[in-house]
Tab-separated table of C-alpha atoms and ligand atoms in Angstrom:
chain	number	residue	atom	x	y	z
H	1	MET	CA	-13.700	17.583	-93.230
H	2	ALA	CA	-15.863	17.261	-90.113
H	3	ARG	CA	-15.692	20.152	-87.702
H	4	LEU	CA	-14.771	18.684	-84.305
H	5	VAL	CA	-15.095	19.934	-80.731
H	6	ASP	CA	-14.000	18.829	-77.244
H	7	LEU	CA	-16.505	19.572	-74.480
H	8	HIS	CA	-14.601	18.313	-71.416
H	9	ALA	CA	-11.155	19.625	-70.432
H	10	HIS	CA	-9.362	20.933	-67.332
H	11	THR	CA	-6.766	23.673	-66.767
H	12	THR	CA	-4.493	24.863	-63.949
H	13	VAL	CA	-7.567	26.613	-62.550
H	14	SER	CA	-8.425	23.130	-61.210
H	15	ASP	CA	-6.396	19.939	-61.643
H	16	GLY	CA	-5.181	20.201	-65.234
H	17	THR	CA	-1.565	21.128	-65.991
H	18	LEU	CA	-1.984	23.615	-68.886
H	19	SER	CA	-3.058	27.207	-68.299
H	20	PRO	CA	-6.333	28.211	-69.968
H	21	ALA	CA	-4.447	29.994	-72.788
H	22	GLU	CA	-2.126	27.008	-73.308
H	23	LEU	CA	-5.117	24.676	-73.457
H	24	VAL	CA	-6.760	26.830	-76.134
H	25	ARG	CA	-3.532	26.905	-78.155
H	26	LEU	CA	-3.439	23.096	-78.007
H	27	ALA	CA	-7.073	22.964	-79.132
H	28	ALA	CA	-6.193	25.186	-82.110
H	29	GLN	CA	-3.240	22.921	-82.978
H	30	ARG	CA	-5.547	19.908	-82.873
H	31	GLY	CA	-7.866	21.671	-85.311
H	32	LEU	CA	-10.819	21.873	-82.896
H	33	VAL	CA	-13.408	24.527	-83.723
H	34	ALA	CA	-14.814	24.712	-80.172
H	35	LEU	CA	-13.637	23.815	-76.687
H	36	ALA	CA	-15.554	23.704	-73.398
H	37	VAL	CA	-13.328	24.536	-70.431
H	38	THR	CA	-14.853	22.468	-67.597
H	39	ASP	CA	-12.778	23.009	-64.472
H	40	HIS	CA	-13.900	21.501	-61.157
H	41	ASP	CA	-15.821	24.042	-59.039
H	42	HIS	CA	-14.237	27.020	-60.829
H	43	VAL	CA	-15.063	29.350	-63.729
H	44	GLY	CA	-11.906	31.427	-63.227
H	45	GLY	CA	-10.245	30.156	-66.418
H	46	LEU	CA	-13.040	31.081	-68.810
H	47	ALA	CA	-12.098	34.721	-69.443
H	48	GLU	CA	-8.478	33.928	-70.320
H	49	ALA	CA	-9.603	31.021	-72.505
H	50	ALA	CA	-12.139	33.229	-74.303
H	51	ARG	CA	-9.482	35.866	-75.069
H	52	GLU	CA	-7.106	33.280	-76.530
H	53	GLY	CA	-10.002	31.616	-78.341
H	54	ALA	CA	-10.976	34.897	-79.989
H	55	ARG	CA	-7.382	35.321	-81.171
H	56	LEU	CA	-7.112	31.771	-82.561
H	57	ASN	CA	-10.672	31.362	-83.784
H	58	VAL	CA	-11.580	28.590	-81.328
H	59	GLU	CA	-15.047	29.028	-79.817
H	60	ILE	CA	-14.872	28.787	-76.019
H	61	VAL	CA	-17.944	27.276	-74.363
H	62	PRO	CA	-18.481	28.230	-70.694
H	63	GLY	CA	-18.252	25.011	-68.657
H	64	ILE	CA	-17.963	23.638	-65.129
H	65	GLU	CA	-17.692	20.179	-63.556
H	66	LEU	CA	-19.550	19.679	-60.275
H	67	SER	CA	-19.307	16.652	-57.961
H	68	VAL	CA	-22.656	15.564	-56.574
H	69	THR	CA	-23.749	12.635	-54.412
H	70	ASP	CA	-26.738	10.511	-55.180
H	71	PRO	CA	-28.085	8.394	-52.304
H	72	GLU	CA	-28.181	5.249	-54.486
H	73	ALA	CA	-25.475	5.734	-57.111
H	74	GLY	CA	-22.842	7.510	-54.971
H	75	GLU	CA	-20.528	10.193	-56.362
H	76	LEU	CA	-21.222	11.430	-59.842
H	77	HIS	CA	-20.072	14.407	-61.874
H	78	LEU	CA	-22.281	16.914	-63.651
H	79	LEU	CA	-20.993	19.072	-66.497
H	80	GLY	CA	-22.611	22.486	-66.786
H	81	TYR	CA	-22.531	24.316	-70.119
H	82	LEU	CA	-23.545	27.621	-71.663
H	83	PHE	CA	-24.439	29.360	-68.392
H	84	ASP	CA	-23.632	32.947	-67.428
H	85	PRO	CA	-20.167	32.752	-65.780
H	86	ALA	CA	-20.860	35.998	-63.887
H	87	HIS	CA	-24.074	34.729	-62.219
H	88	ALA	CA	-23.541	35.819	-58.585
H	89	PRO	CA	-25.281	32.911	-56.781
H	90	LEU	CA	-23.247	30.417	-58.818
H	91	LEU	CA	-19.990	32.219	-58.012
H	92	ALA	CA	-20.836	32.336	-54.302
H	93	ARG	CA	-21.553	28.597	-54.163
H	94	LEU	CA	-18.367	27.785	-56.080
H	95	ASP	CA	-16.353	29.913	-53.626
H	96	ALA	CA	-17.802	27.889	-50.750
H	97	LEU	CA	-17.046	24.584	-52.493
H	98	ARG	CA	-13.425	25.663	-53.000
H	99	GLU	CA	-13.146	26.612	-49.313
H	100	GLY	CA	-14.337	23.093	-48.526
H	101	ARG	CA	-11.644	21.692	-50.853
H	102	LEU	CA	-8.994	23.638	-48.935
H	103	ALA	CA	-10.149	22.263	-45.574
H	104	ARG	CA	-10.207	18.778	-47.061
H	105	GLY	CA	-6.671	19.278	-48.419
H	106	ALA	CA	-5.479	20.017	-44.890
H	107	ARG	CA	-7.126	16.796	-43.659
H	108	ILE	CA	-5.510	14.767	-46.460
H	109	VAL	CA	-2.092	16.208	-45.558
H	110	ALA	CA	-2.697	15.388	-41.875
H	111	ALA	CA	-3.621	11.800	-42.771
H	112	LEU	CA	-0.464	11.439	-44.876
H	113	ARG	CA	1.693	12.838	-42.068
H	114	ALA	CA	0.084	10.393	-39.644
H	115	HIS	CA	1.355	7.673	-41.995
H	116	GLY	CA	4.894	9.021	-41.904
H	117	VAL	CA	4.832	11.019	-45.156
H	118	GLU	CA	6.592	14.358	-44.681
H	119	ILE	CA	4.384	16.733	-46.605
H	120	THR	CA	2.909	20.157	-45.873
H	121	LEU	CA	-0.199	21.918	-47.106
H	122	ASP	CA	2.032	24.775	-48.341
H	123	GLU	CA	3.884	22.381	-50.638
H	124	VAL	CA	0.578	21.191	-52.070
H	125	LEU	CA	-0.757	24.723	-52.499
H	126	GLN	CA	2.336	25.829	-54.414
H	127	GLY	CA	1.124	23.726	-57.332
H	128	ALA	CA	-2.552	24.624	-56.984
H	129	SER	CA	-3.620	28.034	-58.194
H	130	GLY	CA	-7.370	27.381	-58.159
H	131	ALA	CA	-9.666	24.590	-56.998
H	132	LEU	CA	-7.530	22.226	-54.897
H	133	GLY	CA	-7.882	18.551	-55.765
H	134	ARG	CA	-6.276	15.244	-54.978
H	135	PRO	CA	-4.115	15.357	-58.153
H	136	HIS	CA	-2.259	18.332	-56.598
H	137	VAL	CA	-1.418	16.173	-53.568
H	138	ALA	CA	-0.524	13.309	-55.896
H	139	ARG	CA	2.064	15.399	-57.738
H	140	VAL	CA	3.838	16.298	-54.486
H	141	LEU	CA	3.868	12.618	-53.514
H	142	VAL	CA	5.521	11.849	-56.858
H	143	GLU	CA	8.095	14.650	-56.372
H	144	LYS	CA	8.937	13.239	-52.939
H	145	GLY	CA	9.391	9.729	-54.291
H	146	ARG	CA	6.410	8.403	-52.309
H	147	ALA	CA	4.588	7.408	-55.516
H	148	ALA	CA	5.757	6.524	-59.027
H	149	SER	CA	3.036	8.490	-60.832
H	150	VAL	CA	-0.148	10.437	-60.154
H	151	GLN	CA	-2.102	7.222	-60.712
H	152	ASP	CA	0.183	5.333	-58.315
H	153	ALA	CA	-0.358	8.071	-55.688
H	154	PHE	CA	-4.113	7.501	-55.961
H	155	ASP	CA	-3.710	3.743	-55.767
H	156	ARG	CA	-1.426	3.900	-52.714
H	157	TRP	CA	-2.819	6.840	-50.761
H	158	LEU	CA	-5.622	8.949	-52.152
H	159	ALA	CA	-8.344	6.803	-53.741
H	160	ASP	CA	-11.501	5.849	-51.853
H	161	GLY	CA	-10.518	3.195	-49.306
H	162	ARG	CA	-6.822	4.176	-49.188
H	163	PRO	CA	-5.115	5.586	-46.062
H	164	ALA	CA	-5.363	9.309	-46.922
H	165	PHE	CA	-8.808	9.312	-48.527
H	166	VAL	CA	-11.001	12.162	-47.314
H	167	PRO	CA	-14.417	12.673	-48.910
H	168	LYS	CA	-15.255	16.015	-50.457
H	169	GLU	CA	-18.236	18.185	-49.644
H	170	LYS	CA	-20.724	17.411	-52.380
H	171	LEU	CA	-23.982	18.826	-53.605
H	172	SER	CA	-27.170	16.835	-54.075
H	173	PRO	CA	-28.056	16.188	-57.731
H	174	GLN	CA	-30.942	18.671	-57.384
H	175	GLU	CA	-28.614	21.392	-56.076
H	176	GLY	CA	-26.085	20.820	-58.846
H	177	LEU	CA	-28.732	20.977	-61.557
H	178	ALA	CA	-30.336	24.084	-60.042
H	179	LEU	CA	-27.006	25.939	-59.806
H	180	VAL	CA	-26.408	25.549	-63.538
H	181	HIS	CA	-30.029	25.993	-64.625
H	182	ASP	CA	-30.487	29.152	-62.568
H	183	ALA	CA	-27.406	30.581	-64.288
H	184	GLY	CA	-29.001	29.902	-67.680
H	185	GLY	CA	-27.106	26.745	-68.621
H	186	VAL	CA	-27.666	23.060	-69.313
H	187	CYS	CA	-26.342	19.961	-67.506
H	188	SER	CA	-24.871	16.712	-68.773
H	189	LEU	CA	-24.050	13.615	-66.731
H	190	ALA	CA	-20.264	13.098	-67.047
H	191	HIS	CA	-18.505	9.736	-67.596
H	192	ALA	CA	-21.329	7.454	-66.423
H	193	VAL	CA	-18.817	4.594	-66.575
H	194	THR	CA	-17.754	5.646	-63.046
H	195	VAL	CA	-21.262	4.829	-61.767
H	196	PRO	CA	-21.808	1.117	-61.004
H	197	ALA	CA	-23.277	-0.470	-64.156
H	198	ALA	CA	-26.293	-1.893	-62.340
H	199	LYS	CA	-27.302	1.589	-61.171
H	200	ARG	CA	-26.737	3.623	-64.329
H	201	GLY	CA	-30.096	3.252	-66.023
H	202	ALA	CA	-32.129	4.069	-62.928
H	203	LEU	CA	-29.855	7.012	-62.163
H	204	VAL	CA	-30.182	8.583	-65.604
H	205	ARG	CA	-33.967	8.116	-65.582
H	206	LYS	CA	-34.159	9.781	-62.186
H	207	LEU	CA	-31.877	12.668	-63.204
H	208	ALA	CA	-33.908	13.171	-66.376
H	209	LYS	CA	-37.011	13.644	-64.240
H	210	LEU	CA	-35.075	16.210	-62.189
H	211	GLY	CA	-34.226	18.177	-65.345
H	212	LEU	CA	-30.949	16.706	-66.628
H	213	ASP	CA	-30.471	17.922	-70.207
H	214	ALA	CA	-27.857	15.543	-71.627
H	215	VAL	CA	-25.541	12.592	-71.033
H	216	GLU	CA	-21.880	12.346	-71.990
H	217	VAL	CA	-21.618	9.652	-74.662
H	218	GLN	CA	-18.069	10.083	-75.950
H	219	HIS	CA	-15.480	10.099	-73.135
H	220	SER	CA	-11.903	8.824	-72.874
H	221	LYS	CA	-12.988	6.200	-70.314
H	222	HIS	CA	-16.022	5.015	-72.292
H	223	GLY	CA	-15.721	1.909	-74.419
H	224	GLU	CA	-18.128	1.052	-77.204
H	225	ALA	CA	-20.520	-0.559	-74.671
H	226	GLU	CA	-20.808	2.577	-72.510
H	227	ARG	CA	-21.199	4.824	-75.548
H	228	ARG	CA	-24.043	2.667	-76.825
H	229	GLU	CA	-25.666	2.476	-73.407
H	230	MET	CA	-25.588	6.257	-72.939
H	231	GLN	CA	-26.801	6.959	-76.481
H	232	ALA	CA	-29.695	4.515	-75.968
H	233	LEU	CA	-30.661	6.223	-72.697
H	234	ALA	CA	-30.487	9.646	-74.383
H	235	ASP	CA	-32.762	8.387	-77.188
H	236	GLU	CA	-35.208	6.778	-74.750
H	237	LEU	CA	-35.463	9.840	-72.543
H	238	GLY	CA	-35.228	12.570	-75.175
H	239	LEU	CA	-31.940	13.885	-73.793
H	240	ALA	CA	-29.203	15.623	-75.753
H	241	VAL	CA	-25.646	14.230	-75.672
H	242	SER	CA	-22.255	15.717	-74.907
H	243	GLY	CA	-18.745	14.424	-75.425
H	244	GLY	CA	-15.175	15.232	-74.535
H	245	SER	CA	-11.776	13.825	-73.660
H	246	ASP	CA	-11.563	14.928	-69.971
H	247	TYR	CA	-8.069	16.179	-70.760
H	248	HIS	CA	-5.931	16.933	-67.647
H	249	GLY	CA	-2.483	17.416	-69.261
H	250	ALA	CA	0.363	15.652	-67.438
H	251	ASN	CA	-1.973	14.591	-64.622
H	252	LYS	CA	-3.547	12.042	-67.008
H	253	PRO	CA	-0.802	11.519	-69.573
H	254	ALA	CA	-2.717	8.864	-71.532
H	255	VAL	CA	-5.582	11.229	-72.406
H	256	GLU	CA	-5.068	13.625	-75.338
H	257	LEU	CA	-7.160	16.705	-76.016
H	258	GLY	CA	-9.568	16.000	-78.873
H	259	SER	CA	-8.956	12.253	-78.599
H	260	VAL	CA	-12.659	11.396	-78.729
H	261	ARG	CA	-14.602	12.275	-81.859
H	262	VAL	CA	-17.320	14.855	-81.168
H	263	GLU	CA	-18.899	16.762	-84.041
H	264	GLU	CA	-19.903	20.403	-83.905
H	265	SER	CA	-23.584	19.388	-84.218
H	266	VAL	CA	-23.409	18.046	-80.629
H	267	LEU	CA	-22.634	21.566	-79.412
H	268	ALA	CA	-25.334	23.051	-81.637
H	269	ALA	CA	-27.946	20.742	-80.047
H	270	LEU	CA	-26.843	21.763	-76.544
H	271	LYS	CA	-27.198	25.425	-77.553
H	272	THR	CA	-30.728	24.770	-78.771
H	273	ARG	CA	-31.585	23.183	-75.390
H	274	ALA	CA	-30.064	26.092	-73.482
H	275	ALA	CA	-31.992	28.624	-75.560
H	276	ARG	CA	-35.228	26.680	-75.051
H	277	ARG	CA	-34.618	26.541	-71.308
H	278	ARG	CA	-34.130	30.311	-71.182
H	279	SER	CA	-37.265	31.094	-73.204
H	280	PRO	CA	-39.521	28.017	-73.141
H	281	ASN	CA	-42.110	29.532	-75.498
H	282	ALA	CA	-39.739	30.449	-78.316
H	283	ARG	CA	-39.641	28.127	-81.326
H	284	GLY	CA	-36.301	26.729	-82.466
H	285	SER	CA	-33.243	28.655	-81.322
K	1	AMP	P1	-11.013	15.480	-56.338
K	1	AMP	O1	-11.879	16.468	-57.051
K	1	AMP	O2	-10.034	16.121	-55.435
K	1	AMP	O3	-11.792	14.378	-55.662
K	1	AMP	O4	-10.136	14.777	-57.461
K	1	AMP	C1	-10.757	14.303	-58.595
K	1	AMP	C2	-9.752	14.152	-59.692
K	1	AMP	O5	-8.902	13.070	-59.387
K	1	AMP	C3	-10.401	13.849	-61.026
K	1	AMP	O6	-9.785	14.627	-62.020
K	1	AMP	C4	-10.107	12.411	-61.294
K	1	AMP	O7	-9.785	12.171	-62.631
K	1	AMP	C5	-8.922	12.108	-60.431
K	1	AMP	N1	-9.139	10.799	-59.818
K	1	AMP	C6	-10.149	10.435	-58.999
K	1	AMP	N2	-10.044	9.162	-58.618
K	1	AMP	C7	-8.903	8.692	-59.207
K	1	AMP	C8	-8.235	7.432	-59.207
K	1	AMP	N3	-8.692	6.385	-58.492
K	1	AMP	N4	-7.109	7.334	-59.939
K	1	AMP	C9	-6.628	8.391	-60.643
K	1	AMP	N5	-7.204	9.587	-60.679
K	1	AMP	C10	-8.335	9.742	-59.979
K	2	ZN	ZN1	-10.138	16.632	-62.671
K	3	FE	FE1	-15.107	13.968	-63.594
K	4	FE	FE1	-13.360	16.085	-65.718
């Protein structure tokens, strides 16, 4: 039987609904041999996940998901892997990004109130133990009967162009890559399907020149066409690939952990890249 992994999943440390330990237990139930915990702007779930992983024999890969803005392609997400989660400059920058998320949360709440929605920042923060995100606001809107589901809350209020949309502070692609590389890790471009199709190729070629290590091929939002497109770009540019479900628990009920097929060899290739980055003159890994 193939040994399968999931390299993209969120916990309550950002906008997932399972705790890190619960997520690892689910990964074990699904028969996964490795799991990357990739919370937005936060590495605070990795230690708990690693402890549970050691108990259940699931390898936990240090991960992070960063939002960056490209002048041509707009918002895109970078997945960082296999870095040192205690790297002080990384932790300091993540702290600042989470402060920015808090200030943005207050602005989203103010915009909702201006539209007659009775909601407070405290109510939102009660359900957010780590990096605050729009899904936390969405859940309160559902509880208050102002939206039918998290998705409906985005469609009515929170998505780009809707009445309570507030942009997030974002890094440049160069800054995002440097944060992960300086901490000893590698970077993959997440779910390229969210980048306008006409801009994808140019974006990946540009990021590759800036040091991007991989592209996410398997993802719950990627159809066969996107998987082929990303694999072809990886082959053309000599990039590695990554893959994962982007599991968020009840915040994205249609997406199951381990629902995209990613073999352990994908993780092994990322490890080889990370080792080569750390000691460029060494042969192999
Ligand atoms: P934030 O980091 O606060 O901008 O929130 C990003 C999270 O919200 C990600 O997990 C996305 O999956 C989710 N999200 C972003 N846009 C939408 C949308 N239009 N509909 C549903 N979920 C979304
Ligand atoms: Zn998320
Ligand atoms: Fe993302
Ligand atoms: Fe994600």
